[in-house]
PDB file of C-alpha atoms in Angstrom:
ATOM      1  CA  MET A   6     152.343  67.564 -26.792  1.00  0.00           C
ATOM      2  CA  SER A   7     153.519  67.538 -30.373  1.00  0.00           C
ATOM      3  CA  GLN A   8     156.796  66.088 -31.573  1.00  0.00           C
ATOM      4  CA  THR A   9     158.010  69.647 -32.281  1.00  0.00           C
ATOM      5  CA  GLU A  10     157.596  70.558 -28.615  1.00  0.00           C
ATOM      6  CA  ARG A  11     159.723  67.560 -27.659  1.00  0.00           C
ATOM      7  CA  MET A  12     162.667  68.580 -29.829  1.00  0.00           C
ATOM      8  CA  PRO A  13     165.824  69.471 -27.881  1.00  0.00           C
ATOM      9  CA  ARG A  14     167.292  72.952 -27.934  1.00  0.00           C
ATOM     10  CA  LYS A  15     171.004  73.509 -27.446  1.00  0.00           C
ATOM     11  CA  ARG A  16     171.721  75.058 -24.064  1.00  0.00           C
ATOM     12  CA  THR A  17     174.612  76.700 -22.277  1.00  0.00           C
ATOM     13  CA  TYR A  18     175.282  75.705 -18.679  1.00  0.00           C
ATOM     14  CA  LEU A  19     177.531  76.631 -15.754  1.00  0.00           C
ATOM     15  CA  MET A  20     178.800  74.091 -13.244  1.00  0.00           C
ATOM     16  CA  CYS A  21     181.294  74.106 -10.381  1.00  0.00           C
ATOM     17  CA  PRO A  22     183.182  70.945  -9.344  1.00  0.00           C
ATOM     18  CA  PRO A  23     182.744  69.645  -5.750  1.00  0.00           C
ATOM     19  CA  GLU A  24     186.431  69.948  -4.958  1.00  0.00           C
ATOM     20  CA  HIS A  25     185.685  71.317  -1.495  1.00  0.00           C
ATOM     21  CA  PHE A  26     182.259  69.783  -0.969  1.00  0.00           C
ATOM     22  CA  ALA A  27     181.464  68.682   2.584  1.00  0.00           C
ATOM     23  CA  ILE A  28     178.625  68.939   5.093  1.00  0.00           C
ATOM     24  CA  GLU A  29     180.077  71.514   7.464  1.00  0.00           C
ATOM     25  CA  TYR A  30     176.818  73.145   8.628  1.00  0.00           C
ATOM     26  CA  VAL A  31     173.074  72.580   8.407  1.00  0.00           C
ATOM     27  CA  ILE A  32     170.877  74.978   6.436  1.00  0.00           C
ATOM     28  CA  ASN A  33     168.240  72.565   5.092  1.00  0.00           C
ATOM     29  CA  PRO A  34     166.540  69.382   6.386  1.00  0.00           C
ATOM     30  CA  TRP A  35     168.617  67.105   4.139  1.00  0.00           C
ATOM     31  CA  MET A  36     171.964  68.074   5.668  1.00  0.00           C
ATOM     32  CA  ASP A  37     173.582  66.177   8.551  1.00  0.00           C
ATOM     33  CA  THR A  38     177.058  67.110   9.763  1.00  0.00           C
ATOM     34  CA  GLY A  39     177.405  63.601  11.173  1.00  0.00           C
ATOM     35  CA  THR A  40     177.325  62.116   7.668  1.00  0.00           C
ATOM     36  CA  ALA A  41     180.666  61.994   5.880  1.00  0.00           C
ATOM     37  CA  VAL A  42     180.853  62.804   2.206  1.00  0.00           C
ATOM     38  CA  ASP A  43     182.873  60.551  -0.090  1.00  0.00           C
ATOM     39  CA  ALA A  44     184.791  63.325  -1.835  1.00  0.00           C
ATOM     40  CA  GLY A  45     186.170  61.121  -4.576  1.00  0.00           C
ATOM     41  CA  LEU A  46     182.764  59.675  -5.394  1.00  0.00           C
ATOM     42  CA  ALA A  47     181.174  63.140  -5.385  1.00  0.00           C
ATOM     43  CA  LEU A  48     183.710  64.324  -7.944  1.00  0.00           C
ATOM     44  CA  ARG A  49     183.218  61.278 -10.155  1.00  0.00           C
ATOM     45  CA  GLN A  50     179.461  61.704 -10.054  1.00  0.00           C
ATOM     46  CA  TRP A  51     179.798  65.388 -10.897  1.00  0.00           C
ATOM     47  CA  HIS A  52     182.033  64.615 -13.872  1.00  0.00           C
ATOM     48  CA  PHE A  53     179.489  62.067 -15.124  1.00  0.00           C
ATOM     49  CA  LEU A  54     176.755  64.727 -15.008  1.00  0.00           C
ATOM     50  CA  HIS A  55     179.044  67.234 -16.754  1.00  0.00           C
ATOM     51  CA  ASP A  56     179.922  64.720 -19.474  1.00  0.00           C
ATOM     52  CA  THR A  57     176.268  63.715 -19.895  1.00  0.00           C
ATOM     53  CA  LEU A  58     175.259  67.320 -20.636  1.00  0.00           C
ATOM     54  CA  ALA A  59     178.252  67.874 -22.921  1.00  0.00           C
ATOM     55  CA  GLY A  60     177.496  64.578 -24.674  1.00  0.00           C
ATOM     56  CA  LEU A  61     174.004  65.830 -25.484  1.00  0.00           C
ATOM     57  CA  GLY A  62     175.630  68.680 -27.390  1.00  0.00           C
ATOM     58  CA  HIS A  63     175.338  71.425 -24.784  1.00  0.00           C
ATOM     59  CA  ARG A  64     178.089  73.860 -23.870  1.00  0.00           C
ATOM     60  CA  VAL A  65     179.188  73.575 -20.260  1.00  0.00           C
ATOM     61  CA  HIS A  66     181.286  76.300 -18.605  1.00  0.00           C
ATOM     62  CA  VAL A  67     183.108  75.451 -15.394  1.00  0.00           C
ATOM     63  CA  LEU A  68     183.414  77.868 -12.483  1.00  0.00           C
ATOM     64  CA  SER A  69     186.498  77.283 -10.320  1.00  0.00           C
ATOM     65  CA  ALA A  70     185.738  75.979  -6.847  1.00  0.00           C
ATOM     66  CA  GLN A  71     186.977  77.982  -3.879  1.00  0.00           C
ATOM     67  CA  ALA A  72     188.213  76.618  -0.577  1.00  0.00           C
ATOM     68  CA  GLY A  73     185.928  77.413   2.341  1.00  0.00           C
ATOM     69  CA  LEU A  74     182.783  77.333   0.208  1.00  0.00           C
ATOM     70  CA  PRO A  75     181.603  73.705   0.392  1.00  0.00           C
ATOM     71  CA  ASP A  76     178.205  74.411  -1.215  1.00  0.00           C
ATOM     72  CA  MET A  77     179.630  76.148  -4.272  1.00  0.00           C
ATOM     73  CA  VAL A  78     178.966  72.970  -6.243  1.00  0.00           C
ATOM     74  CA  TYR A  79     175.297  74.024  -6.277  1.00  0.00           C
ATOM     75  CA  ALA A  80     176.002  76.443  -9.117  1.00  0.00           C
ATOM     76  CA  ALA A  81     172.340  77.159  -9.883  1.00  0.00           C
ATOM     77  CA  ASN A  82     172.080  79.321  -6.771  1.00  0.00           C
ATOM     78  CA  GLY A  83     174.583  82.021  -7.759  1.00  0.00           C
ATOM     79  CA  ALA A  84     172.506  84.020 -10.245  1.00  0.00           C
ATOM     80  CA  PHE A  85     169.616  83.949 -12.717  1.00  0.00           C
ATOM     81  CA  SER A  86     169.958  85.053 -16.340  1.00  0.00           C
ATOM     82  CA  VAL A  87     167.477  85.967 -19.073  1.00  0.00           C
ATOM     83  CA  ASP A  88     168.481  87.180 -22.551  1.00  0.00           C
ATOM     84  CA  GLY A  89     171.926  88.382 -21.578  1.00  0.00           C
ATOM     85  CA  THR A  90     170.935  90.097 -18.333  1.00  0.00           C
ATOM     86  CA  VAL A  91     171.887  88.562 -14.988  1.00  0.00           C
ATOM     87  CA  TYR A  92     170.155  89.058 -11.655  1.00  0.00           C
ATOM     88  CA  GLY A  93     172.734  88.277  -8.985  1.00  0.00           C
ATOM     89  CA  ALA A  94     172.112  86.236  -5.854  1.00  0.00           C
ATOM     90  CA  ARG A  95     172.142  87.495  -2.299  1.00  0.00           C
ATOM     91  CA  PHE A  96     172.264  84.406  -0.109  1.00  0.00           C
ATOM     92  CA  ARG A  97     170.074  83.886   2.951  1.00  0.00           C
ATOM     93  CA  HIS A  98     172.804  82.189   4.997  1.00  0.00           C
ATOM     94  CA  PRO A  99     176.155  83.877   5.663  1.00  0.00           C
ATOM     95  CA  GLN A 100     178.068  80.633   5.018  1.00  0.00           C
ATOM     96  CA  ARG A 101     177.182  80.888   1.333  1.00  0.00           C
ATOM     97  CA  ALA A 102     177.333  84.686   0.874  1.00  0.00           C
ATOM     98  CA  PRO A 103     180.822  84.766  -0.764  1.00  0.00           C
ATOM     99  CA  GLU A 104     179.581  82.515  -3.571  1.00  0.00           C
ATOM    100  CA  ALA A 105     177.690  85.467  -5.044  1.00  0.00           C
ATOM    101  CA  LEU A 106     180.933  87.335  -5.688  1.00  0.00           C
ATOM    102  CA  ALA A 107     182.463  84.365  -7.473  1.00  0.00           C
ATOM    103  CA  HIS A 108     179.471  84.190  -9.804  1.00  0.00           C
ATOM    104  CA  GLN A 109     179.527  87.938 -10.350  1.00  0.00           C
ATOM    105  CA  GLY A 110     183.164  87.673 -11.436  1.00  0.00           C
ATOM    106  CA  PHE A 111     182.275  84.962 -13.963  1.00  0.00           C
ATOM    107  CA  TYR A 112     179.572  87.076 -15.566  1.00  0.00           C
ATOM    108  CA  ALA A 113     181.682  90.221 -15.529  1.00  0.00           C
ATOM    109  CA  ALA A 114     184.455  88.422 -17.382  1.00  0.00           C
ATOM    110  CA  GLY A 115     181.938  87.210 -19.963  1.00  0.00           C
ATOM    111  CA  GLY A 116     180.538  90.663 -20.706  1.00  0.00           C
ATOM    112  CA  TRP A 117     177.039  90.020 -19.349  1.00  0.00           C
ATOM    113  CA  THR A 118     174.803  92.822 -18.098  1.00  0.00           C
ATOM    114  CA  PHE A 119     174.855  92.222 -14.366  1.00  0.00           C
ATOM    115  CA  ALA A 120     172.527  93.564 -11.668  1.00  0.00           C
ATOM    116  CA  GLU A 121     173.379  92.803  -8.074  1.00  0.00           C
ATOM    117  CA  GLY A 122     170.366  91.715  -6.040  1.00  0.00           C
ATOM    118  CA  ASN A 123     169.372  94.110  -3.274  1.00  0.00           C
ATOM    119  CA  HIS A 124     166.974  91.579  -1.769  1.00  0.00           C
ATOM    120  CA  VAL A 125     167.692  88.088  -0.522  1.00  0.00           C
ATOM    121  CA  ASN A 126     167.429  85.605  -3.382  1.00  0.00           C
ATOM    122  CA  GLU A 127     169.196  82.414  -4.328  1.00  0.00           C
ATOM    123  CA  GLY A 128     169.373  82.672  -8.091  1.00  0.00           C
ATOM    124  CA  GLU A 129     168.006  79.905 -10.233  1.00  0.00           C
ATOM    125  CA  GLY A 130     167.270  77.935  -7.116  1.00  0.00           C
ATOM    126  CA  ASP A 131     164.107  80.024  -6.781  1.00  0.00           C
ATOM    127  CA  PHE A 132     163.572  81.251 -10.372  1.00  0.00           C
ATOM    128  CA  ALA A 133     162.550  79.322 -13.480  1.00  0.00           C
ATOM    129  CA  TYR A 134     162.147  80.842 -16.959  1.00  0.00           C
ATOM    130  CA  LEU A 135     159.777  79.623 -19.650  1.00  0.00           C
ATOM    131  CA  PRO A 136     160.436  81.674 -22.814  1.00  0.00           C
ATOM    132  CA  GLY A 137     157.551  80.109 -24.719  1.00  0.00           C
ATOM    133  CA  ALA A 138     154.870  80.522 -22.051  1.00  0.00           C
ATOM    134  CA  TYR A 139     152.753  83.649 -22.192  1.00  0.00           C
ATOM    135  CA  GLY A 140     155.399  85.556 -24.124  1.00  0.00           C
ATOM    136  CA  GLY A 141     158.147  84.721 -21.638  1.00  0.00           C
ATOM    137  CA  LEU A 142     157.286  84.014 -18.010  1.00  0.00           C
ATOM    138  CA  ILE A 143     159.346  83.730 -14.829  1.00  0.00           C
ATOM    139  CA  LEU A 144     158.129  81.507 -11.999  1.00  0.00           C
ATOM    140  CA  ALA A 145     159.577  82.475  -8.634  1.00  0.00           C
ATOM    141  CA  GLY A 146     159.509  80.746  -5.263  1.00  0.00           C
ATOM    142  CA  HIS A 147     159.527  82.220  -1.760  1.00  0.00           C
ATOM    143  CA  GLY A 148     158.955  80.980   1.754  1.00  0.00           C
ATOM    144  CA  PHE A 149     162.373  79.730   2.838  1.00  0.00           C
ATOM    145  CA  ARG A 150     165.323  81.226   0.957  1.00  0.00           C
ATOM    146  CA  THR A 151     164.141  84.059  -1.305  1.00  0.00           C
ATOM    147  CA  ASP A 152     162.297  87.176  -0.131  1.00  0.00           C
ATOM    148  CA  PRO A 153     159.117  88.064  -2.038  1.00  0.00           C
ATOM    149  CA  ALA A 154     160.555  91.550  -2.624  1.00  0.00           C
ATOM    150  CA  ALA A 155     163.207  89.925  -4.842  1.00  0.00           C
ATOM    151  CA  HIS A 156     160.492  88.836  -7.240  1.00  0.00           C
ATOM    152  CA  ALA A 157     159.492  92.410  -7.986  1.00  0.00           C
ATOM    153  CA  GLU A 158     163.158  93.393  -8.246  1.00  0.00           C
ATOM    154  CA  ALA A 159     163.838  90.552 -10.712  1.00  0.00           C
ATOM    155  CA  GLN A 160     160.895  91.673 -12.836  1.00  0.00           C
ATOM    156  CA  GLU A 161     162.323  95.176 -13.096  1.00  0.00           C
ATOM    157  CA  VAL A 162     165.828  93.913 -13.857  1.00  0.00           C
ATOM    158  CA  LEU A 163     164.859  91.262 -16.385  1.00  0.00           C
ATOM    159  CA  GLY A 164     161.799  92.822 -17.983  1.00  0.00           C
ATOM    160  CA  ARG A 165     159.695  89.662 -17.768  1.00  0.00           C
ATOM    161  CA  PRO A 166     156.520  89.067 -15.751  1.00  0.00           C
ATOM    162  CA  VAL A 167     157.177  87.189 -12.536  1.00  0.00           C
ATOM    163  CA  VAL A 168     154.643  84.888 -10.895  1.00  0.00           C
ATOM    164  CA  SER A 169     155.235  84.452  -7.158  1.00  0.00           C
ATOM    165  CA  LEU A 170     154.684  81.005  -5.707  1.00  0.00           C
ATOM    166  CA  LYS A 171     154.774  80.216  -1.982  1.00  0.00           C
ATOM    167  CA  LEU A 172     156.661  77.131  -0.812  1.00  0.00           C
ATOM    168  CA  VAL A 173     155.314  75.587   2.397  1.00  0.00           C
ATOM    169  CA  ASP A 174     157.391  72.448   3.037  1.00  0.00           C
ATOM    170  CA  SER A 175     160.952  73.024   4.307  1.00  0.00           C
ATOM    171  CA  CYS A 176     162.122  69.814   2.613  1.00  0.00           C
ATOM    172  CA  PHE A 177     161.455  71.616  -0.653  1.00  0.00           C
ATOM    173  CA  TYR A 178     163.131  74.868   0.316  1.00  0.00           C
ATOM    174  CA  HIS A 179     163.932  76.035  -3.232  1.00  0.00           C
ATOM    175  CA  LEU A 180     161.579  76.196  -6.184  1.00  0.00           C
ATOM    176  CA  ASP A 181     163.897  73.891  -8.130  1.00  0.00           C
ATOM    177  CA  THR A 182     163.227  71.058  -5.675  1.00  0.00           C
ATOM    178  CA  ALA A 183     159.472  71.276  -6.355  1.00  0.00           C
ATOM    179  CA  LEU A 184     159.081  72.482  -9.947  1.00  0.00           C
ATOM    180  CA  ALA A 185     160.976  72.269 -13.231  1.00  0.00           C
ATOM    181  CA  ALA A 186     160.661  73.423 -16.827  1.00  0.00           C
ATOM    182  CA  LEU A 187     160.443  70.477 -19.213  1.00  0.00           C
ATOM    183  CA  ASP A 188     160.690  72.686 -22.278  1.00  0.00           C
ATOM    184  CA  ASP A 189     160.008  76.320 -23.177  1.00  0.00           C
ATOM    185  CA  ARG A 190     156.297  76.060 -22.353  1.00  0.00           C
ATOM    186  CA  HIS A 191     155.671  73.076 -20.089  1.00  0.00           C
ATOM    187  CA  ILE A 192     156.450  72.327 -16.471  1.00  0.00           C
ATOM    188  CA  THR A 193     156.300  69.530 -13.929  1.00  0.00           C
ATOM    189  CA  TYR A 194     155.679  70.162 -10.235  1.00  0.00           C
ATOM    190  CA  PHE A 195     154.712  68.636  -6.888  1.00  0.00           C
ATOM    191  CA  PRO A 196     151.555  70.393  -5.673  1.00  0.00           C
ATOM    192  CA  GLY A 197     152.141  69.535  -2.008  1.00  0.00           C
ATOM    193  CA  ALA A 198     155.205  71.773  -1.883  1.00  0.00           C
ATOM    194  CA  PHE A 199     153.086  74.869  -2.557  1.00  0.00           C
ATOM    195  CA  SER A 200     150.401  76.811  -0.723  1.00  0.00           C
ATOM    196  CA  ALA A 201     146.798  76.194  -1.756  1.00  0.00           C
ATOM    197  CA  ALA A 202     146.674  79.545  -3.548  1.00  0.00           C
ATOM    198  CA  SER A 203     149.888  78.837  -5.453  1.00  0.00           C
ATOM    199  CA  GLN A 204     148.546  75.432  -6.453  1.00  0.00           C
ATOM    200  CA  ARG A 205     145.522  77.173  -7.980  1.00  0.00           C
ATOM    201  CA  VAL A 206     147.765  79.584  -9.862  1.00  0.00           C
ATOM    202  CA  LEU A 207     149.870  76.783 -11.302  1.00  0.00           C
ATOM    203  CA  ALA A 208     146.793  74.773 -12.295  1.00  0.00           C
ATOM    204  CA  GLN A 209     145.380  77.779 -14.120  1.00  0.00           C
ATOM    205  CA  LEU A 210     148.606  78.684 -15.937  1.00  0.00           C
ATOM    206  CA  PHE A 211     149.738  75.117 -16.712  1.00  0.00           C
ATOM    207  CA  PRO A 212     146.719  72.804 -17.008  1.00  0.00           C
ATOM    208  CA  ASP A 213     148.790  70.251 -18.948  1.00  0.00           C
ATOM    209  CA  ALA A 214     151.661  70.067 -16.433  1.00  0.00           C
ATOM    210  CA  VAL A 215     153.202  66.752 -15.453  1.00  0.00           C
ATOM    211  CA  ILE A 216     152.102  66.297 -11.858  1.00  0.00           C
ATOM    212  CA  ALA A 217     154.627  64.700  -9.515  1.00  0.00           C
ATOM    213  CA  ASP A 218     153.897  63.034  -6.193  1.00  0.00           C
ATOM    214  CA  GLN A 219     155.705  63.222  -2.874  1.00  0.00           C
ATOM    215  CA  ALA A 220     157.872  60.183  -3.628  1.00  0.00           C
ATOM    216  CA  ASP A 221     159.073  61.840  -6.828  1.00  0.00           C
ATOM    217  CA  ALA A 222     159.915  65.046  -4.963  1.00  0.00           C
ATOM    218  CA  GLU A 223     161.661  63.260  -2.093  1.00  0.00           C
ATOM    219  CA  ALA A 224     163.834  61.416  -4.628  1.00  0.00           C
ATOM    220  CA  PHE A 225     164.825  64.841  -6.008  1.00  0.00           C
ATOM    221  CA  GLY A 226     163.046  63.922  -9.210  1.00  0.00           C
ATOM    222  CA  LEU A 227     161.986  67.498  -9.805  1.00  0.00           C
ATOM    223  CA  ASN A 228     165.525  68.806  -9.397  1.00  0.00           C
ATOM    224  CA  LEU A 229     166.151  68.083 -13.064  1.00  0.00           C
ATOM    225  CA  VAL A 230     167.636  69.632 -16.191  1.00  0.00           C
ATOM    226  CA  SER A 231     165.793  69.367 -19.503  1.00  0.00           C
ATOM    227  CA  ASP A 232     166.723  70.540 -22.996  1.00  0.00           C
ATOM    228  CA  GLY A 233     163.186  70.115 -24.264  1.00  0.00           C
ATOM    229  CA  ARG A 234     163.553  66.402 -25.004  1.00  0.00           C
ATOM    230  CA  HIS A 235     166.240  64.868 -22.785  1.00  0.00           C
ATOM    231  CA  VAL A 236     165.389  65.076 -19.091  1.00  0.00           C
ATOM    232  CA  VAL A 237     168.421  64.496 -16.868  1.00  0.00           C
ATOM    233  CA  LEU A 238     167.365  63.551 -13.365  1.00  0.00           C
ATOM    234  CA  ASN A 239     168.440  61.750 -10.206  1.00  0.00           C
ATOM    235  CA  ALA A 240     168.932  57.988 -10.437  1.00  0.00           C
ATOM    236  CA  GLU A 241     166.585  57.354  -7.505  1.00  0.00           C
ATOM    237  CA  ALA A 242     163.703  59.140  -9.224  1.00  0.00           C
ATOM    238  CA  THR A 243     162.494  56.160 -11.274  1.00  0.00           C
ATOM    239  CA  GLY A 244     158.834  57.053 -10.880  1.00  0.00           C
ATOM    240  CA  MET A 245     159.477  60.572 -12.096  1.00  0.00           C
ATOM    241  CA  GLY A 246     161.404  59.142 -15.006  1.00  0.00           C
ATOM    242  CA  GLU A 247     158.345  57.145 -16.067  1.00  0.00           C
ATOM    243  CA  LYS A 248     156.120  60.208 -15.783  1.00  0.00           C
ATOM    244  CA  VAL A 249     158.264  62.319 -18.103  1.00  0.00           C
ATOM    245  CA  ARG A 250     158.631  59.384 -20.518  1.00  0.00           C
ATOM    246  CA  ALA A 251     154.839  59.076 -20.664  1.00  0.00           C
ATOM    247  CA  ALA A 252     154.708  62.794 -21.526  1.00  0.00           C
ATOM    248  CA  GLY A 253     157.011  62.231 -24.498  1.00  0.00           C
ATOM    249  CA  TYR A 254     160.408  63.110 -23.058  1.00  0.00           C
ATOM    250  CA  GLN A 255     163.498  60.925 -22.767  1.00  0.00           C
ATOM    251  CA  PRO A 256     164.646  60.462 -19.155  1.00  0.00           C
ATOM    252  CA  ILE A 257     168.369  60.104 -18.474  1.00  0.00           C
ATOM    253  CA  HIS A 258     169.178  59.040 -14.917  1.00  0.00           C
ATOM    254  CA  VAL A 259     172.428  60.020 -13.181  1.00  0.00           C
ATOM    255  CA  ASP A 260     173.581  59.060  -9.723  1.00  0.00           C
ATOM    256  CA  LEU A 261     174.234  62.082  -7.490  1.00  0.00           C
ATOM    257  CA  SER A 262     173.963  60.344  -4.132  1.00  0.00           C
ATOM    258  CA  GLU A 263     176.740  62.419  -2.594  1.00  0.00           C
ATOM    259  CA  LEU A 264     175.362  65.806  -3.633  1.00  0.00           C
ATOM    260  CA  LYS A 265     171.967  64.766  -2.299  1.00  0.00           C
ATOM    261  CA  ARG A 266     173.559  64.731   1.180  1.00  0.00           C
ATOM    262  CA  GLY A 267     173.745  68.515   0.908  1.00  0.00           C
ATOM    263  CA  GLY A 268     170.146  68.871  -0.226  1.00  0.00           C
ATOM    264  CA  GLY A 269     170.638  69.085  -3.973  1.00  0.00           C
ATOM    265  CA  SER A 270     170.751  67.052  -7.131  1.00  0.00           C
ATOM    266  CA  VAL A 271     170.975  67.668 -10.891  1.00  0.00           C
ATOM    267  CA  LYS A 272     169.429  71.116 -11.198  1.00  0.00           C
ATOM    268  CA  CYS A 273     171.147  72.486  -8.108  1.00  0.00           C
ATOM    269  CA  ALA A 274     174.475  71.660  -9.742  1.00  0.00           C
ATOM    270  CA  VAL A 275     173.640  73.268 -13.090  1.00  0.00           C
ATOM    271  CA  ALA A 276     172.876  76.911 -13.874  1.00  0.00           C
ATOM    272  CA  GLU A 277     171.437  77.617 -17.323  1.00  0.00           C
ATOM    273  CA  LEU A 278     173.055  80.591 -19.051  1.00  0.00           C
ATOM    274  CA  ARG A 279     170.694  82.471 -21.324  1.00  0.00           C
ATOM    275  CA  PRO A 280     172.664  84.868 -23.547  1.00  0.00           C
ATOM    276  CA  ARG A 281     171.120  87.619 -25.582  1.00  0.00           C
ATOM    277  CA  PRO A 282     169.394  86.147 -28.673  1.00  0.00           C
TER     278      PRO A 282
END
């Protein structure tokens, strides 16, 4: 990878503070209602992540948290945007369904072109956009949270080709727990989270990908946010940090131990907003 490809690009993000975060139900293998969340620590960790992104020069919008929606802190799941158009989420589990309306209200207030999803999908949790790959490519996961029909719907709404990838390990229930964009053209992923056919597709499309192992994925090392140079990832993911460093990126570790109790880390807490160029 050339130095140009490792240059950062200013981004715009959306986050939601964990003011009501708690483990009140179980909808993924990482959640345990018997484990108490340290609410104060969760909020301090969230603020550190927010300030880290802002300190890198990125604009960070904040969506107000709502009582009764403990998973709203995972802001990446509420929608997916490309060039000013937003494809809205339709959550798999009823406990999270009202979050979609909160996100819709944010985009409506900002003047975005918004399309409500007719098929079950969980926003950027299962969609990743690479504007510099093949003219602009969307990678989309299915198997646990997002219906395959949503991939075709997203393609029609967003006008970008969508590549469907099947997730096969429930521990990696969203695409963003198993794959991440490192810049506009390059990705990192854990092959074991995908079906054999999807592994072949990824190897063909991204022969120079950074390949993660199971330890990286279990440390939520793939649930990262990158601006093309700075890779912000979970503090436990030291091995993943070394892999991205070897590929020419600068890892920045943040501790999100409390949010991990709910099955998410850096990327789950951060939606990238992609306004019209």
